[in-house]
Amino acid sequence: MSAVASGSAVALRIRDLTTVFRSRHGVVRAVDGVTLDVRKGEMLGIVGESGSGKSMLCLSIMRLVPGPAGRIEAGSIELGDVDLLQLKESDMRAYRGRRIAVILQDPLMSLNPVYSVGNQMGETLRIVHPSIPRKERLLRAVNLLRSVRIPEPEDRLKAFPHQLSGGMRQRVCAAIALSGPPEILLADEPTTALDVTTQAEFLRLLRELRDDLGVSIVLVTHDLGIVAQNCDRVAVMYAGRIIEEAPVQRIYTSPAHPYTASLLRSVPSLEADTLGSRLVPVDGSPPDLSQLPGGCRFAARCPLADAHCHEEYPPVAEIDRDHRSACWKPGEVGSLLEAAP
């Protein structure tokens, strides 16, 4: 992991971001008042169960929320001195790909099956760098494929997505995302469709991009092991909100939210004193985002919850330097880890 100090400059500043979807069943608050900073040159992990809002947060940052049902209702997303939410769509296109880019979790869905890799990379480069001649775009495409460790890049430009392995397709998506190159790279569960060996290679590639190019990376994943090995900081999402945020080592050794502790208890460990111990599942299910409870959204599943937790949502409090949690009882969370079988 890179050494990103807590005082590092902020590359992306998100404040009170709220994204909703309207349906006949009610209003779904997919992202609800998220406040988050992404620092320059860091890899920030975002973890949480399916449906917690991680992918929708990425789409909101890119202003790619599917409409007309979905829309960004409030907040700000500042890239440098520009609030992306205040830009016209025509102006926002100048930022996508150039300054901020995304890698989605399924490369087969991201790549067009009827166009070759070269055609798709060339089209992206034409949009991002319209003044560059075609021959130079071709050369850049080759160099981009080489930068993501694709062998024989000249030949790969002629290939179609179905002719490449899952790891190769994901690397092509990474190369397209780096066409700018961007300042911010959002990686939305990029290793989901990859085997363990290919996954390790792709994560090493992301670390190299961060270290060599200084790209700030937001890594969305379900895998706490991936976060521990690759990220500098981690933000835990639950029911559309960030409920805990801390440096990665701190959140693994001293979590300050029962949900974080519950996630950690459900992960197997290879340490000698835990071999043979039973994994503890997180009981219950996340709340219906169209019918959210008035108090803490984890209260119904939390072993520490009392009447106050069910009645009032806790404010985000500073637990320690660079460590924040939205919990009424952060000091009691350690007991959950100690009680694990």
mmCIF file of C-alpha atoms in Angstrom:
data_model
loop_
_atom_site.group_PDB
_atom_site.id
_atom_site.type_symbol
_atom_site.label_atom_id
_atom_site.label_comp_id
_atom_site.label_asym_id
_atom_site.label_seq_id
_atom_site.Cartn_x
_atom_site.Cartn_y
_atom_site.Cartn_z
ATOM 1 C CA MET A 1 0.000 0.000 0.000
ATOM 2 C CA SER A 2 1.132 3.516 -0.691
ATOM 3 C CA ALA A 3 1.744 5.857 2.182
ATOM 4 C CA VAL A 4 -1.008 8.435 1.789
ATOM 5 C CA ALA A 5 -0.957 10.814 4.717
ATOM 6 C CA SER A 6 -4.179 12.058 6.273
ATOM 7 C CA GLY A 7 -3.227 15.579 5.198
ATOM 8 C CA SER A 8 -2.896 14.686 1.510
ATOM 9 C CA ALA A 9 -4.664 16.964 -0.954
ATOM 10 C CA VAL A 10 -8.231 16.004 -1.849
ATOM 11 C CA ALA A 11 -8.760 14.974 -5.470
ATOM 12 C CA LEU A 12 -12.533 14.402 -5.269
ATOM 13 C CA ARG A 13 -14.804 15.938 -2.644
ATOM 14 C CA ILE A 14 -18.345 14.549 -2.236
ATOM 15 C CA ARG A 15 -20.796 16.316 0.053
ATOM 16 C CA ASP A 16 -24.342 15.226 1.025
ATOM 17 C CA LEU A 17 -24.852 13.308 -2.224
ATOM 18 C CA THR A 18 -28.374 11.920 -2.557
ATOM 19 C CA THR A 19 -29.633 9.782 -5.441
ATOM 20 C CA VAL A 20 -33.235 8.582 -5.537
ATOM 21 C CA PHE A 21 -35.392 6.335 -7.717
ATOM 22 C CA ARG A 22 -39.116 6.939 -7.972
ATOM 23 C CA SER A 23 -41.513 4.057 -8.587
ATOM 24 C CA ARG A 24 -45.112 3.145 -7.816
ATOM 25 C CA HIS A 25 -43.843 1.498 -4.633
ATOM 26 C CA GLY A 26 -42.315 4.723 -3.338
ATOM 27 C CA VAL A 27 -39.055 6.644 -3.370
ATOM 28 C CA VAL A 28 -35.898 4.546 -3.052
ATOM 29 C CA ARG A 29 -32.955 6.441 -1.545
ATOM 30 C CA ALA A 30 -30.129 4.480 -3.176
ATOM 31 C CA VAL A 31 -27.470 6.998 -2.081
ATOM 32 C CA ASP A 32 -28.522 9.015 0.947
ATOM 33 C CA GLY A 33 -26.441 11.991 2.054
ATOM 34 C CA VAL A 34 -23.000 10.526 1.330
ATOM 35 C CA THR A 35 -20.038 12.699 2.312
ATOM 36 C CA LEU A 36 -16.621 11.402 1.269
ATOM 37 C CA ASP A 37 -13.158 12.594 0.239
ATOM 38 C CA VAL A 38 -10.879 10.805 -2.226
ATOM 39 C CA ARG A 39 -7.272 11.894 -1.755
ATOM 40 C CA LYS A 40 -4.649 12.254 -4.440
ATOM 41 C CA GLY A 41 -2.711 9.085 -5.139
ATOM 42 C CA GLU A 42 -4.659 6.839 -2.776
ATOM 43 C CA MET A 43 -6.716 3.701 -3.196
ATOM 44 C CA LEU A 44 -9.969 4.026 -1.281
ATOM 45 C CA GLY A 45 -11.971 0.867 -0.684
ATOM 46 C CA ILE A 46 -15.764 0.919 -0.442
ATOM 47 C CA VAL A 47 -17.317 -2.197 1.089
ATOM 48 C CA GLY A 48 -20.784 -3.365 2.062
ATOM 49 C CA GLU A 49 -23.454 -5.908 1.221
ATOM 50 C CA SER A 50 -25.244 -6.048 -2.108
ATOM 51 C CA GLY A 51 -27.794 -3.249 -2.299
ATOM 52 C CA SER A 52 -25.893 -0.949 0.052
ATOM 53 C CA GLY A 53 -25.437 1.681 -2.674
ATOM 54 C CA LYS A 54 -21.807 1.136 -3.709
ATOM 55 C CA SER A 55 -22.364 0.809 -7.466
ATOM 56 C CA MET A 56 -24.984 3.565 -7.489
ATOM 57 C CA LEU A 57 -22.477 5.855 -5.773
ATOM 58 C CA CYS A 58 -20.056 5.257 -8.660
ATOM 59 C CA LEU A 59 -22.747 5.905 -11.268
ATOM 60 C CA SER A 60 -23.772 9.072 -9.413
ATOM 61 C CA ILE A 61 -20.193 10.348 -9.424
ATOM 62 C CA MET A 62 -20.053 9.757 -13.193
ATOM 63 C CA ARG A 63 -23.543 11.268 -13.600
ATOM 64 C CA LEU A 64 -24.713 8.082 -15.279
ATOM 65 C CA VAL A 65 -27.736 7.419 -13.065
ATOM 66 C CA PRO A 66 -30.354 5.667 -15.250
ATOM 67 C CA GLY A 67 -33.350 7.920 -15.836
ATOM 68 C CA PRO A 68 -36.053 8.957 -15.878
ATOM 69 C CA ALA A 69 -36.816 7.071 -12.663
ATOM 70 C CA GLY A 70 -33.429 7.817 -11.135
ATOM 71 C CA ARG A 71 -31.939 11.212 -10.489
ATOM 72 C CA ILE A 72 -29.403 12.959 -8.285
ATOM 73 C CA GLU A 73 -31.539 14.939 -5.887
ATOM 74 C CA ALA A 74 -28.984 16.888 -3.844
ATOM 75 C CA GLY A 75 -25.343 17.352 -2.935
ATOM 76 C CA SER A 76 -22.098 18.276 -4.660
ATOM 77 C CA ILE A 77 -19.239 16.394 -6.357
ATOM 78 C CA GLU A 78 -16.197 18.627 -6.622
ATOM 79 C CA LEU A 79 -13.344 17.636 -8.911
ATOM 80 C CA GLY A 80 -10.758 20.306 -8.250
ATOM 81 C CA ASP A 81 -12.662 23.584 -8.265
ATOM 82 C CA VAL A 82 -15.530 22.281 -10.450
ATOM 83 C CA ASP A 83 -18.808 20.897 -9.112
ATOM 84 C CA LEU A 84 -19.708 18.148 -11.570
ATOM 85 C CA LEU A 85 -23.385 18.348 -10.633
ATOM 86 C CA GLN A 86 -23.571 21.942 -11.852
ATOM 87 C CA LEU A 87 -22.265 21.121 -15.336
ATOM 88 C CA LYS A 88 -24.477 20.766 -18.386
ATOM 89 C CA GLU A 89 -24.477 17.269 -19.840
ATOM 90 C CA SER A 90 -22.512 18.499 -22.876
ATOM 91 C CA ASP A 91 -19.841 19.910 -20.545
ATOM 92 C CA MET A 92 -19.817 16.777 -18.374
ATOM 93 C CA ARG A 93 -18.764 14.738 -21.393
ATOM 94 C CA ALA A 94 -15.504 16.673 -21.373
ATOM 95 C CA TYR A 95 -14.766 15.270 -17.905
ATOM 96 C CA ARG A 96 -15.760 11.639 -18.411
ATOM 97 C CA GLY A 97 -12.781 9.697 -19.665
ATOM 98 C CA ARG A 98 -10.461 12.688 -19.491
ATOM 99 C CA ARG A 99 -10.432 13.445 -15.757
ATOM 100 C CA ILE A 100 -12.652 10.762 -14.242
ATOM 101 C CA ALA A 101 -13.310 7.251 -15.530
ATOM 102 C CA VAL A 102 -14.958 4.009 -14.447
ATOM 103 C CA ILE A 103 -14.294 0.287 -14.841
ATOM 104 C CA LEU A 104 -17.520 -1.697 -14.456
ATOM 105 C CA GLN A 105 -17.677 -5.176 -12.958
ATOM 106 C CA ASP A 106 -18.660 -7.115 -16.084
ATOM 107 C CA PRO A 107 -16.304 -6.506 -19.030
ATOM 108 C CA LEU A 108 -18.583 -8.405 -21.405
ATOM 109 C CA MET A 109 -21.325 -5.877 -20.694
ATOM 110 C CA SER A 110 -18.912 -2.956 -21.032
ATOM 111 C CA LEU A 111 -17.434 -3.967 -24.387
ATOM 112 C CA ASN A 112 -19.440 -4.053 -27.614
ATOM 113 C CA PRO A 113 -19.310 -7.641 -28.977
ATOM 114 C CA VAL A 114 -19.558 -6.603 -32.663
ATOM 115 C CA TYR A 115 -16.576 -4.218 -32.650
ATOM 116 C CA SER A 116 -12.917 -5.095 -32.341
ATOM 117 C CA VAL A 117 -10.798 -3.911 -29.433
ATOM 118 C CA GLY A 118 -9.028 -1.499 -31.769
ATOM 119 C CA ASN A 119 -12.291 0.062 -32.954
ATOM 120 C CA GLN A 120 -13.546 0.556 -29.407
ATOM 121 C CA MET A 121 -10.275 1.987 -28.137
ATOM 122 C CA GLY A 122 -9.959 4.196 -31.209
ATOM 123 C CA GLU A 123 -13.472 5.598 -30.684
ATOM 124 C CA THR A 124 -12.688 6.418 -27.047
ATOM 125 C CA LEU A 125 -9.425 8.096 -27.973
ATOM 126 C CA ARG A 126 -11.176 10.067 -30.709
ATOM 127 C CA ILE A 127 -13.649 11.438 -28.178
ATOM 128 C CA VAL A 128 -11.071 12.106 -25.463
ATOM 129 C CA HIS A 129 -8.384 13.475 -27.814
ATOM 130 C CA PRO A 130 -10.229 14.768 -30.918
ATOM 131 C CA SER A 131 -7.239 16.688 -32.302
ATOM 132 C CA ILE A 132 -4.924 13.657 -32.484
ATOM 133 C CA PRO A 133 -4.494 12.074 -35.960
ATOM 134 C CA ARG A 134 -5.728 8.515 -36.519
ATOM 135 C CA LYS A 135 -2.229 7.004 -36.759
ATOM 136 C CA GLU A 136 -1.244 8.519 -33.427
ATOM 137 C CA ARG A 137 -4.462 7.242 -31.843
ATOM 138 C CA LEU A 138 -3.540 3.755 -33.029
ATOM 139 C CA LEU A 139 -0.091 4.090 -31.481
ATOM 140 C CA ARG A 140 -1.623 5.311 -28.224
ATOM 141 C CA ALA A 141 -4.005 2.355 -28.181
ATOM 142 C CA VAL A 142 -1.071 -0.034 -28.513
ATOM 143 C CA ASN A 143 0.790 1.736 -25.708
ATOM 144 C CA LEU A 144 -2.285 1.673 -23.475
ATOM 145 C CA LEU A 145 -2.690 -2.071 -23.964
ATOM 146 C CA ARG A 146 0.993 -2.518 -23.236
ATOM 147 C CA SER A 147 0.655 -0.413 -20.064
ATOM 148 C CA VAL A 148 -1.970 -2.815 -18.692
ATOM 149 C CA ARG A 149 0.341 -5.752 -19.372
ATOM 150 C CA ILE A 150 -1.427 -7.196 -22.415
ATOM 151 C CA PRO A 151 1.047 -9.215 -24.509
ATOM 152 C CA GLU A 152 1.276 -8.657 -28.268
ATOM 153 C CA PRO A 153 -0.912 -5.528 -28.119
ATOM 154 C CA GLU A 154 -0.810 -4.948 -31.892
ATOM 155 C CA ASP A 155 -2.547 -8.295 -32.449
ATOM 156 C CA ARG A 156 -5.046 -7.748 -29.631
ATOM 157 C CA LEU A 157 -6.352 -4.624 -31.370
ATOM 158 C CA LYS A 158 -7.748 -6.884 -34.098
ATOM 159 C CA ALA A 159 -9.468 -9.224 -31.621
ATOM 160 C CA PHE A 160 -13.128 -9.157 -30.599
ATOM 161 C CA PRO A 161 -14.170 -9.326 -26.916
ATOM 162 C CA HIS A 162 -15.322 -12.966 -27.119
ATOM 163 C CA GLN A 163 -11.846 -13.950 -28.322
ATOM 164 C CA LEU A 164 -10.231 -12.718 -25.101
ATOM 165 C CA SER A 165 -10.145 -14.258 -21.642
ATOM 166 C CA GLY A 166 -11.972 -12.608 -18.735
ATOM 167 C CA GLY A 167 -8.733 -11.150 -17.419
ATOM 168 C CA MET A 168 -7.794 -9.784 -20.834
ATOM 169 C CA ARG A 169 -11.222 -8.192 -21.285
ATOM 170 C CA GLN A 170 -10.955 -6.492 -17.900
ATOM 171 C CA ARG A 171 -7.501 -5.183 -18.818
ATOM 172 C CA VAL A 172 -8.922 -3.797 -22.064
ATOM 173 C CA CYS A 173 -11.575 -1.990 -19.999
ATOM 174 C CA ALA A 174 -8.796 -0.606 -17.809
ATOM 175 C CA ALA A 175 -6.864 0.561 -20.883
ATOM 176 C CA ILE A 176 -9.964 2.334 -22.229
ATOM 177 C CA ALA A 177 -10.528 3.963 -18.827
ATOM 178 C CA LEU A 178 -6.928 5.228 -18.838
ATOM 179 C CA SER A 179 -7.239 6.918 -22.245
ATOM 180 C CA GLY A 180 -7.371 10.374 -20.617
ATOM 181 C CA PRO A 181 -5.470 9.577 -18.452
ATOM 182 C CA PRO A 182 -7.928 10.324 -15.620
ATOM 183 C CA GLU A 183 -7.223 11.787 -12.203
ATOM 184 C CA ILE A 184 -9.880 9.556 -10.630
ATOM 185 C CA LEU A 185 -10.518 5.916 -11.536
ATOM 186 C CA LEU A 186 -13.647 4.221 -10.189
ATOM 187 C CA ALA A 187 -13.302 0.427 -10.181
ATOM 188 C CA ASP A 188 -16.715 -1.111 -9.477
ATOM 189 C CA GLU A 189 -16.041 -4.691 -8.379
ATOM 190 C CA PRO A 190 -13.578 -5.222 -11.241
ATOM 191 C CA THR A 191 -12.491 -8.685 -10.037
ATOM 192 C CA THR A 192 -15.944 -10.289 -9.682
ATOM 193 C CA ALA A 193 -15.757 -12.287 -12.921
ATOM 194 C CA LEU A 194 -12.069 -13.230 -12.567
ATOM 195 C CA ASP A 195 -10.417 -16.352 -11.165
ATOM 196 C CA VAL A 196 -8.104 -15.996 -8.164
ATOM 197 C CA THR A 197 -4.856 -15.836 -10.170
ATOM 198 C CA THR A 198 -6.182 -13.323 -12.692
ATOM 199 C CA GLN A 199 -7.713 -11.332 -9.849
ATOM 200 C CA ALA A 200 -4.328 -11.006 -8.148
ATOM 201 C CA GLU A 201 -2.723 -9.869 -11.403
ATOM 202 C CA PHE A 202 -5.414 -7.259 -12.021
ATOM 203 C CA LEU A 203 -5.147 -5.880 -8.485
ATOM 204 C CA ARG A 204 -1.394 -5.623 -8.909
ATOM 205 C CA LEU A 205 -2.047 -3.665 -12.088
ATOM 206 C CA LEU A 206 -4.280 -1.212 -10.184
ATOM 207 C CA ARG A 207 -1.571 -0.705 -7.565
ATOM 208 C CA GLU A 208 0.980 -0.008 -10.287
ATOM 209 C CA LEU A 209 -1.336 2.526 -11.939
ATOM 210 C CA ARG A 210 -1.747 4.292 -8.615
ATOM 211 C CA ASP A 211 1.983 4.277 -7.873
ATOM 212 C CA ASP A 212 3.269 5.055 -11.398
ATOM 213 C CA LEU A 213 0.630 7.509 -12.645
ATOM 214 C CA GLY A 214 -0.598 8.938 -9.335
ATOM 215 C CA VAL A 215 -4.181 8.014 -10.201
ATOM 216 C CA SER A 216 -6.626 8.100 -7.274
ATOM 217 C CA ILE A 217 -8.588 4.838 -7.269
ATOM 218 C CA VAL A 218 -11.945 4.066 -5.674
ATOM 219 C CA LEU A 219 -12.179 0.274 -5.390
ATOM 220 C CA VAL A 220 -15.675 -1.100 -4.794
ATOM 221 C CA THR A 221 -15.722 -4.696 -3.563
ATOM 222 C CA HIS A 222 -17.418 -7.257 -1.308
ATOM 223 C CA ASP A 223 -14.063 -8.813 -0.435
ATOM 224 C CA LEU A 224 -12.555 -7.500 2.803
ATOM 225 C CA GLY A 225 -9.346 -9.413 2.039
ATOM 226 C CA ILE A 226 -8.860 -7.410 -1.173
ATOM 227 C CA VAL A 227 -9.333 -4.181 0.780
ATOM 228 C CA ALA A 228 -6.825 -5.213 3.456
ATOM 229 C CA GLN A 229 -4.127 -6.002 0.899
ATOM 230 C CA ASN A 230 -4.600 -3.123 -1.530
ATOM 231 C CA CYS A 231 -6.327 -0.076 -0.040
ATOM 232 C CA ASP A 232 -5.081 2.862 2.021
ATOM 233 C CA ARG A 233 -8.467 3.749 3.516
ATOM 234 C CA VAL A 234 -11.863 2.089 3.614
ATOM 235 C CA ALA A 235 -15.425 3.399 3.749
ATOM 236 C CA VAL A 236 -18.201 1.040 4.847
ATOM 237 C CA MET A 237 -21.621 1.570 3.223
ATOM 238 C CA TYR A 238 -24.962 0.399 4.569
ATOM 239 C CA ALA A 239 -28.435 1.236 3.283
ATOM 240 C CA GLY A 240 -27.181 4.108 1.133
ATOM 241 C CA ARG A 241 -24.969 5.770 3.739
ATOM 242 C CA ILE A 242 -21.320 5.745 4.790
ATOM 243 C CA ILE A 243 -21.488 4.363 8.341
ATOM 244 C CA GLU A 244 -17.748 4.126 9.048
ATOM 245 C CA GLU A 245 -14.557 5.443 7.457
ATOM 246 C CA ALA A 246 -10.954 4.891 8.592
ATOM 247 C CA PRO A 247 -7.428 3.904 7.507
ATOM 248 C CA VAL A 248 -7.501 0.257 6.505
ATOM 249 C CA GLN A 249 -5.389 -1.022 9.428
ATOM 250 C CA ARG A 250 -7.498 0.871 11.941
ATOM 251 C CA ILE A 251 -10.794 -0.480 10.676
ATOM 252 C CA TYR A 252 -9.556 -4.074 10.867
ATOM 253 C CA THR A 253 -8.103 -3.804 14.367
ATOM 254 C CA SER A 254 -10.510 -1.329 16.029
ATOM 255 C CA PRO A 255 -13.851 -1.080 14.202
ATOM 256 C CA ALA A 256 -16.234 1.485 15.665
ATOM 257 C CA HIS A 257 -19.510 0.325 14.123
ATOM 258 C CA PRO A 258 -21.329 -2.980 14.822
ATOM 259 C CA TYR A 259 -21.925 -3.531 11.117
ATOM 260 C CA THR A 260 -18.193 -3.340 10.372
ATOM 261 C CA ALA A 261 -17.487 -5.746 13.228
ATOM 262 C CA SER A 262 -20.171 -8.103 11.910
ATOM 263 C CA LEU A 263 -18.589 -8.096 8.449
ATOM 264 C CA LEU A 264 -15.190 -8.880 9.964
ATOM 265 C CA ARG A 265 -16.612 -11.762 12.030
ATOM 266 C CA SER A 266 -18.053 -13.324 8.873
ATOM 267 C CA VAL A 267 -14.649 -13.508 7.136
ATOM 268 C CA PRO A 268 -12.451 -16.640 7.538
ATOM 269 C CA SER A 269 -8.924 -16.213 8.919
ATOM 270 C CA LEU A 270 -5.771 -18.323 8.581
ATOM 271 C CA GLU A 271 -4.324 -17.303 11.942
ATOM 272 C CA ALA A 272 -3.540 -20.199 14.276
ATOM 273 C CA ASP A 273 -5.820 -19.095 17.109
ATOM 274 C CA THR A 274 -8.842 -18.866 14.804
ATOM 275 C CA LEU A 275 -8.448 -22.132 12.884
ATOM 276 C CA GLY A 276 -11.508 -24.254 13.394
ATOM 277 C CA SER A 277 -13.551 -21.383 14.770
ATOM 278 C CA ARG A 278 -17.070 -20.865 13.477
ATOM 279 C CA LEU A 279 -17.882 -18.000 11.132
ATOM 280 C CA VAL A 280 -20.628 -15.710 12.380
ATOM 281 C CA PRO A 281 -23.127 -14.603 9.710
ATOM 282 C CA VAL A 282 -24.735 -11.171 9.785
ATOM 283 C CA ASP A 283 -28.283 -11.970 10.880
ATOM 284 C CA GLY A 284 -31.242 -10.483 9.042
ATOM 285 C CA SER A 285 -31.371 -8.440 5.852
ATOM 286 C CA PRO A 286 -30.757 -4.785 4.934
ATOM 287 C CA PRO A 287 -33.840 -2.550 5.191
ATOM 288 C CA ASP A 288 -36.151 -1.734 2.314
ATOM 289 C CA LEU A 289 -34.728 1.505 0.895
ATOM 290 C CA SER A 290 -38.228 2.743 0.107
ATOM 291 C CA GLN A 291 -39.335 2.276 3.743
ATOM 292 C CA LEU A 292 -36.327 3.236 5.830
ATOM 293 C CA PRO A 293 -36.568 3.148 9.649
ATOM 294 C CA GLY A 294 -36.380 6.383 11.605
ATOM 295 C CA GLY A 295 -33.399 5.402 13.732
ATOM 296 C CA CYS A 296 -30.129 3.642 12.914
ATOM 297 C CA ARG A 297 -30.653 1.553 9.791
ATOM 298 C CA PHE A 298 -28.646 -1.328 11.236
ATOM 299 C CA ALA A 299 -30.522 -1.343 14.563
ATOM 300 C CA ALA A 300 -32.823 -4.250 13.642
ATOM 301 C CA ARG A 301 -29.756 -6.478 13.082
ATOM 302 C CA CYS A 302 -27.459 -5.027 15.751
ATOM 303 C CA PRO A 303 -26.744 -6.938 18.997
ATOM 304 C CA LEU A 304 -25.904 -3.660 20.768
ATOM 305 C CA ALA A 305 -29.051 -1.731 19.784
ATOM 306 C CA ASP A 306 -31.354 -0.207 22.384
ATOM 307 C CA ALA A 307 -34.463 1.981 22.197
ATOM 308 C CA HIS A 308 -32.432 5.105 21.393
ATOM 309 C CA CYS A 309 -30.846 3.373 18.382
ATOM 310 C CA HIS A 310 -34.297 2.572 16.969
ATOM 311 C CA GLU A 311 -35.575 6.121 17.476
ATOM 312 C CA GLU A 312 -32.788 8.431 16.257
ATOM 313 C CA TYR A 313 -30.110 8.114 13.601
ATOM 314 C CA PRO A 314 -26.649 8.668 15.114
ATOM 315 C CA PRO A 315 -24.506 11.565 13.859
ATOM 316 C CA VAL A 316 -21.135 10.844 12.250
ATOM 317 C CA ALA A 317 -18.608 11.281 15.074
ATOM 318 C CA GLU A 318 -14.809 11.529 15.098
ATOM 319 C CA ILE A 319 -13.529 8.419 16.888
ATOM 320 C CA ASP A 320 -9.842 9.028 16.341
ATOM 321 C CA ARG A 321 -7.652 10.811 13.846
ATOM 322 C CA ASP A 322 -9.089 10.120 10.383
ATOM 323 C CA HIS A 323 -11.591 7.634 11.854
ATOM 324 C CA ARG A 324 -15.334 8.395 11.787
ATOM 325 C CA SER A 325 -18.371 6.321 12.672
ATOM 326 C CA ALA A 326 -22.156 6.774 12.766
ATOM 327 C CA CYS A 327 -22.955 4.800 15.919
ATOM 328 C CA TRP A 328 -24.336 5.623 19.367
ATOM 329 C CA LYS A 329 -22.075 3.009 21.022
ATOM 330 C CA PRO A 330 -18.687 2.967 19.253
ATOM 331 C CA GLY A 331 -16.855 2.100 22.479
ATOM 332 C CA GLU A 332 -18.758 -1.181 22.849
ATOM 333 C CA VAL A 333 -18.073 -2.513 19.347
ATOM 334 C CA GLY A 334 -14.829 -4.235 20.371
ATOM 335 C CA SER A 335 -16.817 -6.614 22.567
ATOM 336 C CA LEU A 336 -18.423 -8.115 19.467
ATOM 337 C CA LEU A 337 -15.041 -9.194 18.100
ATOM 338 C CA GLU A 338 -13.953 -10.544 21.482
ATOM 339 C CA ALA A 339 -17.140 -12.579 21.724
ATOM 340 C CA ALA A 340 -16.646 -14.211 18.336
ATOM 341 C CA PRO A 341 -16.398 -18.042 18.651
#
